[in-house]
Amino acid sequence: GEVVVTRAEVAVGGARGWAMRAGTDRETNLAAALLDACAEHDSALGSQVDDLCVGTKARLDRARHQEWTDLRSTAVSFEELD
């Protein structure tokens, strides 16, 4: 099969940043490329970008876990008949 991806490449203060994501969300991809370039340009900002990524991953993991917890209670058990 085929997958549509969107790629962005930017330069900030001489530092280059890039991002590639599945889909056609150009704004999100551009934001990711900008964060990549800013992190390369400024190590203090890079640390903040890393913290943002870690925090976002933790939030998404919690949401995913909660969703599965909520869905587990709706599971249906079927009896097998001979």
PDB file as gemmi writes it, atoms N, CA and C in Angstrom:
CRYST1    1.000    1.000    1.000  90.00  90.00  90.00 P 1                      
ATOM      1  N   GLY A   1       0.810  -1.177   0.000  1.00  0.00           N  
ATOM      2  CA  GLY A   1       0.000   0.000   0.000  1.00  0.00           C  
ATOM      3  C   GLY A   1       0.863   1.252   0.000  1.00  0.00           C  
ATOM      4  N   GLU A   2       0.199   2.338  -0.150  1.00  0.00           N  
ATOM      5  CA  GLU A   2       0.876   3.627  -0.166  1.00  0.00           C  
ATOM      6  C   GLU A   2       0.533   4.413   1.085  1.00  0.00           C  
ATOM      7  N   VAL A   3       1.458   5.283   1.482  1.00  0.00           N  
ATOM      8  CA  VAL A   3       1.257   6.148   2.633  1.00  0.00           C  
ATOM      9  C   VAL A   3       1.591   7.569   2.219  1.00  0.00           C  
ATOM     10  N   VAL A   4       0.712   8.493   2.527  1.00  0.00           N  
ATOM     11  CA  VAL A   4       0.966   9.903   2.265  1.00  0.00           C  
ATOM     12  C   VAL A   4       1.725  10.469   3.460  1.00  0.00           C  
ATOM     13  N   VAL A   5       2.825  11.153   3.192  1.00  0.00           N  
ATOM     14  CA  VAL A   5       3.588  11.793   4.257  1.00  0.00           C  
ATOM     15  C   VAL A   5       3.792  13.263   3.914  1.00  0.00           C  
ATOM     16  N   THR A   6       3.960  14.056   4.955  1.00  0.00           N  
ATOM     17  CA  THR A   6       4.262  15.467   4.791  1.00  0.00           C  
ATOM     18  C   THR A   6       5.621  15.707   5.426  1.00  0.00           C  
ATOM     19  N   ARG A   7       6.466  16.439   4.706  1.00  0.00           N  
ATOM     20  CA  ARG A   7       7.823  16.714   5.165  1.00  0.00           C  
ATOM     21  C   ARG A   7       8.012  18.217   5.251  1.00  0.00           C  
ATOM     22  N   ALA A   8       8.733  18.653   6.275  1.00  0.00           N  
ATOM     23  CA  ALA A   8       9.061  20.073   6.403  1.00  0.00           C  
ATOM     24  C   ALA A   8      10.525  20.194   6.779  1.00  0.00           C  
ATOM     25  N   GLU A   9      11.167  21.210   6.232  1.00  0.00           N  
ATOM     26  CA  GLU A   9      12.562  21.498   6.558  1.00  0.00           C  
ATOM     27  C   GLU A   9      12.699  23.006   6.703  1.00  0.00           C  
ATOM     28  N   VAL A  10      13.323  23.442   7.812  1.00  0.00           N  
ATOM     29  CA  VAL A  10      13.471  24.868   8.097  1.00  0.00           C  
ATOM     30  C   VAL A  10      14.884  25.140   8.598  1.00  0.00           C  
ATOM     31  N   ALA A  11      15.240  26.431   8.639  1.00  0.00           N  
ATOM     32  CA  ALA A  11      16.512  26.854   9.225  1.00  0.00           C  
ATOM     33  C   ALA A  11      16.221  27.975  10.214  1.00  0.00           C  
ATOM     34  N   VAL A  12      16.838  27.879  11.397  1.00  0.00           N  
ATOM     35  CA  VAL A  12      16.698  28.898  12.434  1.00  0.00           C  
ATOM     36  C   VAL A  12      18.093  29.218  12.952  1.00  0.00           C  
ATOM     37  N   GLY A  13      18.519  30.445  12.761  1.00  0.00           N  
ATOM     38  CA  GLY A  13      19.841  30.842  13.250  1.00  0.00           C  
ATOM     39  C   GLY A  13      20.960  29.964  12.744  1.00  0.00           C  
ATOM     40  N   GLY A  14      20.839  29.473  11.534  1.00  0.00           N  
ATOM     41  CA  GLY A  14      21.870  28.612  10.960  1.00  0.00           C  
ATOM     42  C   GLY A  14      21.691  27.137  11.274  1.00  0.00           C  
ATOM     43  N   ALA A  15      20.791  26.818  12.189  1.00  0.00           N  
ATOM     44  CA  ALA A  15      20.523  25.412  12.527  1.00  0.00           C  
ATOM     45  C   ALA A  15      19.361  24.920  11.676  1.00  0.00           C  
ATOM     46  N   ARG A  16      19.495  23.715  11.174  1.00  0.00           N  
ATOM     47  CA  ARG A  16      18.441  23.140  10.348  1.00  0.00           C  
ATOM     48  C   ARG A  16      17.604  22.172  11.161  1.00  0.00           C  
ATOM     49  N   GLY A  17      16.325  22.170  10.865  1.00  0.00           N  
ATOM     50  CA  GLY A  17      15.413  21.235  11.508  1.00  0.00           C  
ATOM     51  C   GLY A  17      14.503  20.624  10.461  1.00  0.00           C  
ATOM     52  N   TRP A  18      14.067  19.423  10.704  1.00  0.00           N  
ATOM     53  CA  TRP A  18      13.164  18.781   9.758  1.00  0.00           C  
ATOM     54  C   TRP A  18      12.213  17.858  10.498  1.00  0.00           C  
ATOM     55  N   ALA A  19      11.126  17.540   9.827  1.00  0.00           N  
ATOM     56  CA  ALA A  19      10.139  16.615  10.382  1.00  0.00           C  
ATOM     57  C   ALA A  19       9.432  15.921   9.231  1.00  0.00           C  
ATOM     58  N   MET A  20       8.972  14.713   9.494  1.00  0.00           N  
ATOM     59  CA  MET A  20       8.190  13.960   8.520  1.00  0.00           C  
ATOM     60  C   MET A  20       7.136  13.188   9.312  1.00  0.00           C  
ATOM     61  N   ARG A  21       5.897  13.355   8.877  1.00  0.00           N  
ATOM     62  CA  ARG A  21       4.781  12.698   9.556  1.00  0.00           C  
ATOM     63  C   ARG A  21       3.839  12.089   8.531  1.00  0.00           C  
ATOM     64  N   ALA A  22       3.184  11.024   8.927  1.00  0.00           N  
ATOM     65  CA  ALA A  22       2.160  10.435   8.068  1.00  0.00           C  
ATOM     66  C   ALA A  22       0.986  11.400   7.985  1.00  0.00           C  
ATOM     67  N   GLY A  23       0.398  11.507   6.811  1.00  0.00           N  
ATOM     68  CA  GLY A  23      -0.762  12.368   6.630  1.00  0.00           C  
ATOM     69  C   GLY A  23      -0.393  13.683   5.962  1.00  0.00           C  
ATOM     70  N   THR A  24      -1.326  14.632   6.020  1.00  0.00           N  
ATOM     71  CA  THR A  24      -1.154  15.896   5.316  1.00  0.00           C  
ATOM     72  C   THR A  24      -1.253  17.105   6.238  1.00  0.00           C  
ATOM     73  N   ASP A  25      -0.972  16.931   7.516  1.00  0.00           N  
ATOM     74  CA  ASP A  25      -1.064  18.027   8.487  1.00  0.00           C  
ATOM     75  C   ASP A  25       0.191  18.892   8.411  1.00  0.00           C  
ATOM     76  N   ARG A  26       0.174  19.881   7.537  1.00  0.00           N  
ATOM     77  CA  ARG A  26       1.352  20.712   7.291  1.00  0.00           C  
ATOM     78  C   ARG A  26       1.729  21.567   8.498  1.00  0.00           C  
ATOM     79  N   GLU A  27       0.738  22.110   9.186  1.00  0.00           N  
ATOM     80  CA  GLU A  27       1.034  22.992  10.316  1.00  0.00           C  
ATOM     81  C   GLU A  27       1.752  22.248  11.449  1.00  0.00           C  
ATOM     82  N   THR A  28       1.273  21.070  11.777  1.00  0.00           N  
ATOM     83  CA  THR A  28       1.915  20.275  12.828  1.00  0.00           C  
ATOM     84  C   THR A  28       3.320  19.889  12.416  1.00  0.00           C  
ATOM     85  N   ASN A  29       3.488  19.539  11.157  1.00  0.00           N  
ATOM     86  CA  ASN A  29       4.797  19.147  10.658  1.00  0.00           C  
ATOM     87  C   ASN A  29       5.774  20.327  10.682  1.00  0.00           C  
ATOM     88  N   LEU A  30       5.302  21.504  10.296  1.00  0.00           N  
ATOM     89  CA  LEU A  30       6.139  22.691  10.340  1.00  0.00           C  
ATOM     90  C   LEU A  30       6.529  23.026  11.780  1.00  0.00           C  
ATOM     91  N   ALA A  31       5.581  22.898  12.698  1.00  0.00           N  
ATOM     92  CA  ALA A  31       5.882  23.152  14.117  1.00  0.00           C  
ATOM     93  C   ALA A  31       6.957  22.191  14.622  1.00  0.00           C  
ATOM     94  N   ALA A  32       6.859  20.927  14.243  1.00  0.00           N  
ATOM     95  CA  ALA A  32       7.858  19.943  14.664  1.00  0.00           C  
ATOM     96  C   ALA A  32       9.231  20.287  14.095  1.00  0.00           C  
ATOM     97  N   ALA A  33       9.279  20.702  12.839  1.00  0.00           N  
ATOM     98  CA  ALA A  33      10.556  21.082  12.222  1.00  0.00           C  
ATOM     99  C   ALA A  33      11.141  22.319  12.903  1.00  0.00           C  
ATOM    100  N   LEU A  34      10.291  23.288  13.241  1.00  0.00           N  
ATOM    101  CA  LEU A  34      10.761  24.481  13.948  1.00  0.00           C  
ATOM    102  C   LEU A  34      11.329  24.137  15.318  1.00  0.00           C  
ATOM    103  N   LEU A  35      10.648  23.270  16.045  1.00  0.00           N  
ATOM    104  CA  LEU A  35      11.159  22.851  17.350  1.00  0.00           C  
ATOM    105  C   LEU A  35      12.494  22.128  17.211  1.00  0.00           C  
ATOM    106  N   ASP A  36      12.620  21.308  16.181  1.00  0.00           N  
ATOM    107  CA  ASP A  36      13.875  20.598  15.936  1.00  0.00           C  
ATOM    108  C   ASP A  36      15.009  21.590  15.683  1.00  0.00           C  
ATOM    109  N   ALA A  37      14.759  22.588  14.837  1.00  0.00           N  
ATOM    110  CA  ALA A  37      15.798  23.585  14.530  1.00  0.00           C  
ATOM    111  C   ALA A  37      16.134  24.432  15.752  1.00  0.00           C  
ATOM    112  N   CYS A  38      15.124  24.852  16.495  1.00  0.00           N  
ATOM    113  CA  CYS A  38      15.363  25.660  17.698  1.00  0.00           C  
ATOM    114  C   CYS A  38      16.168  24.878  18.727  1.00  0.00           C  
ATOM    115  N   ALA A  39      15.861  23.602  18.864  1.00  0.00           N  
ATOM    116  CA  ALA A  39      16.600  22.761  19.809  1.00  0.00           C  
ATOM    117  C   ALA A  39      18.056  22.625  19.392  1.00  0.00           C  
ATOM    118  N   GLU A  40      18.312  22.543  18.084  1.00  0.00           N  
ATOM    119  CA  GLU A  40      19.685  22.462  17.586  1.00  0.00           C  
ATOM    120  C   GLU A  40      20.420  23.784  17.776  1.00  0.00           C  
ATOM    121  N   HIS A  41      19.699  24.889  17.649  1.00  0.00           N  
ATOM    122  CA  HIS A  41      20.298  26.226  17.728  1.00  0.00           C  
ATOM    123  C   HIS A  41      20.633  26.630  19.163  1.00  0.00           C  
ATOM    124  N   ASP A  42      19.821  26.207  20.130  1.00  0.00           N  
ATOM    125  CA  ASP A  42      19.957  26.674  21.513  1.00  0.00           C  
ATOM    126  C   ASP A  42      19.789  25.479  22.455  1.00  0.00           C  
ATOM    127  N   SER A  43      20.865  25.094  23.145  1.00  0.00           N  
ATOM    128  CA  SER A  43      20.803  23.892  23.981  1.00  0.00           C  
ATOM    129  C   SER A  43      19.823  24.044  25.142  1.00  0.00           C  
ATOM    130  N   ALA A  44      19.661  25.261  25.678  1.00  0.00           N  
ATOM    131  CA  ALA A  44      18.692  25.461  26.759  1.00  0.00           C  
ATOM    132  C   ALA A  44      17.279  25.239  26.234  1.00  0.00           C  
ATOM    133  N   LEU A  45      17.016  25.763  25.048  1.00  0.00           N  
ATOM    134  CA  LEU A  45      15.713  25.542  24.429  1.00  0.00           C  
ATOM    135  C   LEU A  45      15.549  24.071  24.067  1.00  0.00           C  
ATOM    136  N   GLY A  46      16.626  23.448  23.650  1.00  0.00           N  
ATOM    137  CA  GLY A  46      16.589  22.022  23.334  1.00  0.00           C  
ATOM    138  C   GLY A  46      16.154  21.197  24.529  1.00  0.00           C  
ATOM    139  N   SER A  47      16.625  21.582  25.707  1.00  0.00           N  
ATOM    140  CA  SER A  47      16.226  20.888  26.930  1.00  0.00           C  
ATOM    141  C   SER A  47      14.729  21.054  27.178  1.00  0.00           C  
ATOM    142  N   GLN A  48      14.208  22.240  26.891  1.00  0.00           N  
ATOM    143  CA  GLN A  48      12.773  22.481  27.058  1.00  0.00           C  
ATOM    144  C   GLN A  48      11.963  21.678  26.040  1.00  0.00           C  
ATOM    145  N   VAL A  49      12.484  21.581  24.823  1.00  0.00           N  
ATOM    146  CA  VAL A  49      11.809  20.781  23.800  1.00  0.00           C  
ATOM    147  C   VAL A  49      11.787  19.315  24.224  1.00  0.00           C  
ATOM    148  N   ASP A  50      12.908  18.819  24.748  1.00  0.00           N  
ATOM    149  CA  ASP A  50      12.953  17.441  25.239  1.00  0.00           C  
ATOM    150  C   ASP A  50      11.928  17.231  26.348  1.00  0.00           C  
ATOM    151  N   ASP A  51      11.847  18.185  27.290  1.00  0.00           N  
ATOM    152  CA  ASP A  51      10.875  18.084  28.386  1.00  0.00           C  
ATOM    153  C   ASP A  51       9.447  18.067  27.842  1.00  0.00           C  
ATOM    154  N   LEU A  52       9.185  18.901  26.841  1.00  0.00           N  
ATOM    155  CA  LEU A  52       7.867  18.936  26.219  1.00  0.00           C  
ATOM    156  C   LEU A  52       7.529  17.583  25.597  1.00  0.00           C  
ATOM    157  N   CYS A  53       8.488  16.988  24.909  1.00  0.00           N  
ATOM    158  CA  CYS A  53       8.267  15.683  24.272  1.00  0.00           C  
ATOM    159  C   CYS A  53       8.015  14.597  25.314  1.00  0.00           C  
ATOM    160  N   VAL A  54       8.804  14.588  26.377  1.00  0.00           N  
ATOM    161  CA  VAL A  54       8.633  13.585  27.440  1.00  0.00           C  
ATOM    162  C   VAL A  54       7.269  13.753  28.107  1.00  0.00           C  
ATOM    163  N   GLY A  55       6.902  14.996  28.404  1.00  0.00           N  
ATOM    164  CA  GLY A  55       5.609  15.254  29.029  1.00  0.00           C  
ATOM    165  C   GLY A  55       4.441  14.875  28.142  1.00  0.00           C  
ATOM    166  N   THR A  56       4.561  15.166  26.851  1.00  0.00           N  
ATOM    167  CA  THR A  56       3.502  14.830  25.903  1.00  0.00           C  
ATOM    168  C   THR A  56       3.347  13.324  25.783  1.00  0.00           C  
ATOM    169  N   LYS A  57       4.470  12.604  25.704  1.00  0.00           N  
ATOM    170  CA  LYS A  57       4.405  11.141  25.622  1.00  0.00           C  
ATOM    171  C   LYS A  57       3.742  10.561  26.863  1.00  0.00           C  
ATOM    172  N   ALA A  58       4.100  11.076  28.036  1.00  0.00           N  
ATOM    173  CA  ALA A  58       3.509  10.576  29.281  1.00  0.00           C  
ATOM    174  C   ALA A  58       1.999  10.827  29.296  1.00  0.00           C  
ATOM    175  N   ARG A  59       1.571  12.018  28.851  1.00  0.00           N  
ATOM    176  CA  ARG A  59       0.144  12.341  28.816  1.00  0.00           C  
ATOM    177  C   ARG A  59      -0.588  11.423  27.855  1.00  0.00           C  
ATOM    178  N   LEU A  60      -0.018  11.183  26.675  1.00  0.00           N  
ATOM    179  CA  LEU A  60      -0.649  10.296  25.701  1.00  0.00           C  
ATOM    180  C   LEU A  60      -0.701   8.854  26.207  1.00  0.00           C  
ATOM    181  N   ASP A  61       0.361   8.407  26.879  1.00  0.00           N  
ATOM    182  CA  ASP A  61       0.373   7.056  27.451  1.00  0.00           C  
ATOM    183  C   ASP A  61      -0.722   6.897  28.501  1.00  0.00           C  
ATOM    184  N   ARG A  62      -0.886   7.919  29.363  1.00  0.00           N  
ATOM    185  CA  ARG A  62      -1.937   7.859  30.386  1.00  0.00           C  
ATOM    186  C   ARG A  62      -3.321   7.812  29.742  1.00  0.00           C  
ATOM    187  N   ALA A  63      -3.526   8.637  28.714  1.00  0.00           N  
ATOM    188  CA  ALA A  63      -4.822   8.661  28.030  1.00  0.00           C  
ATOM    189  C   ALA A  63      -5.104   7.324  27.358  1.00  0.00           C  
ATOM    190  N   ARG A  64      -4.091   6.740  26.730  1.00  0.00           N  
ATOM    191  CA  ARG A  64      -4.255   5.445  26.063  1.00  0.00           C  
ATOM    192  C   ARG A  64      -4.571   4.359  27.092  1.00  0.00           C  
ATOM    193  N   HIS A  65      -3.873   4.388  28.217  1.00  0.00           N  
ATOM    194  CA  HIS A  65      -4.126   3.403  29.287  1.00  0.00           C  
ATOM    195  C   HIS A  65      -5.549   3.563  29.816  1.00  0.00           C  
ATOM    196  N   GLN A  66      -5.992   4.809  30.024  1.00  0.00           N  
ATOM    197  CA  GLN A  66      -7.339   5.048  30.526  1.00  0.00           C  
ATOM    198  C   GLN A  66      -8.391   4.575  29.534  1.00  0.00           C  
ATOM    199  N   GLU A  67      -8.135   4.799  28.257  1.00  0.00           N  
ATOM    200  CA  GLU A  67      -9.073   4.343  27.237  1.00  0.00           C  
ATOM    201  C   GLU A  67      -9.219   2.824  27.271  1.00  0.00           C  
ATOM    202  N   TRP A  68      -8.107   2.109  27.378  1.00  0.00           N  
ATOM    203  CA  TRP A  68      -8.169   0.644  27.435  1.00  0.00           C  
ATOM    204  C   TRP A  68      -8.837   0.176  28.721  1.00  0.00           C  
ATOM    205  N   THR A  69      -8.603   0.884  29.813  1.00  0.00           N  
ATOM    206  CA  THR A  69      -9.261   0.545  31.080  1.00  0.00           C  
ATOM    207  C   THR A  69     -10.771   0.705  30.937  1.00  0.00           C  
ATOM    208  N   ASP A  70     -11.189   1.791  30.309  1.00  0.00           N  
ATOM    209  CA  ASP A  70     -12.619   2.027  30.096  1.00  0.00           C  
ATOM    210  C   ASP A  70     -13.231   0.983  29.166  1.00  0.00           C  
ATOM    211  N   LEU A  71     -12.504   0.596  28.141  1.00  0.00           N  
ATOM    212  CA  LEU A  71     -13.025  -0.379  27.182  1.00  0.00           C  
ATOM    213  C   LEU A  71     -13.088  -1.790  27.757  1.00  0.00           C  
ATOM    214  N   ARG A  72     -12.173  -2.104  28.651  1.00  0.00           N  
ATOM    215  CA  ARG A  72     -12.115  -3.452  29.219  1.00  0.00           C  
ATOM    216  C   ARG A  72     -13.448  -3.832  29.865  1.00  0.00           C  
ATOM    217  N   SER A  73     -14.116  -2.869  30.478  1.00  0.00           N  
ATOM    218  CA  SER A  73     -15.380  -3.173  31.160  1.00  0.00           C  
ATOM    219  C   SER A  73     -16.508  -3.456  30.170  1.00  0.00           C  
ATOM    220  N   THR A  74     -16.325  -3.158  28.916  1.00  0.00           N  
ATOM    221  CA  THR A  74     -17.365  -3.409  27.909  1.00  0.00           C  
ATOM    222  C   THR A  74     -17.113  -4.706  27.138  1.00  0.00           C  
ATOM    223  N   ALA A  75     -16.081  -5.451  27.519  1.00  0.00           N  
ATOM    224  CA  ALA A  75     -15.763  -6.692  26.812  1.00  0.00           C  
ATOM    225  C   ALA A  75     -16.898  -7.702  27.001  1.00  0.00           C  
ATOM    226  N   VAL A  76     -17.183  -8.429  25.948  1.00  0.00           N  
ATOM    227  CA  VAL A  76     -18.246  -9.432  25.974  1.00  0.00           C  
ATOM    228  C   VAL A  76     -17.588 -10.808  25.935  1.00  0.00           C  
ATOM    229  N   SER A  77     -18.005 -11.678  26.847  1.00  0.00           N  
ATOM    230  CA  SER A  77     -17.495 -13.048  26.851  1.00  0.00           C  
ATOM    231  C   SER A  77     -18.527 -13.950  26.186  1.00  0.00           C  
ATOM    232  N   PHE A  78     -18.060 -14.747  25.265  1.00  0.00           N  
ATOM    233  CA  PHE A  78     -18.950 -15.677  24.568  1.00  0.00           C  
ATOM    234  C   PHE A  78     -18.663 -17.083  25.040  1.00  0.00           C  
ATOM    235  N   GLU A  79     -19.741 -17.850  25.181  1.00  0.00           N  
ATOM    236  CA  GLU A  79     -19.586 -19.255  25.529  1.00  0.00           C  
ATOM    237  C   GLU A  79     -19.516 -20.042  24.226  1.00  0.00           C  
ATOM    238  N   GLU A  80     -18.652 -21.038  24.243  1.00  0.00           N  
ATOM    239  CA  GLU A  80     -18.527 -21.880  23.062  1.00  0.00           C  
ATOM    240  C   GLU A  80     -19.461 -23.057  23.196  1.00  0.00           C  
ATOM    241  N   LEU A  81     -20.269 -23.260  22.174  1.00  0.00           N  
ATOM    242  CA  LEU A  81     -21.222 -24.378  22.184  1.00  0.00           C  
ATOM    243  C   LEU A  81     -20.666 -25.551  21.405  1.00  0.00           C  
ATOM    244  N   ASP A  82     -20.878 -26.746  21.944  1.00  0.00           N  
ATOM    245  CA  ASP A  82     -20.416 -27.944  21.230  1.00  0.00           C  
ATOM    246  C   ASP A  82     -21.421 -28.426  20.238  1.00  0.00           C  
TER     247      ASP A  82                                                      
END                                                                             
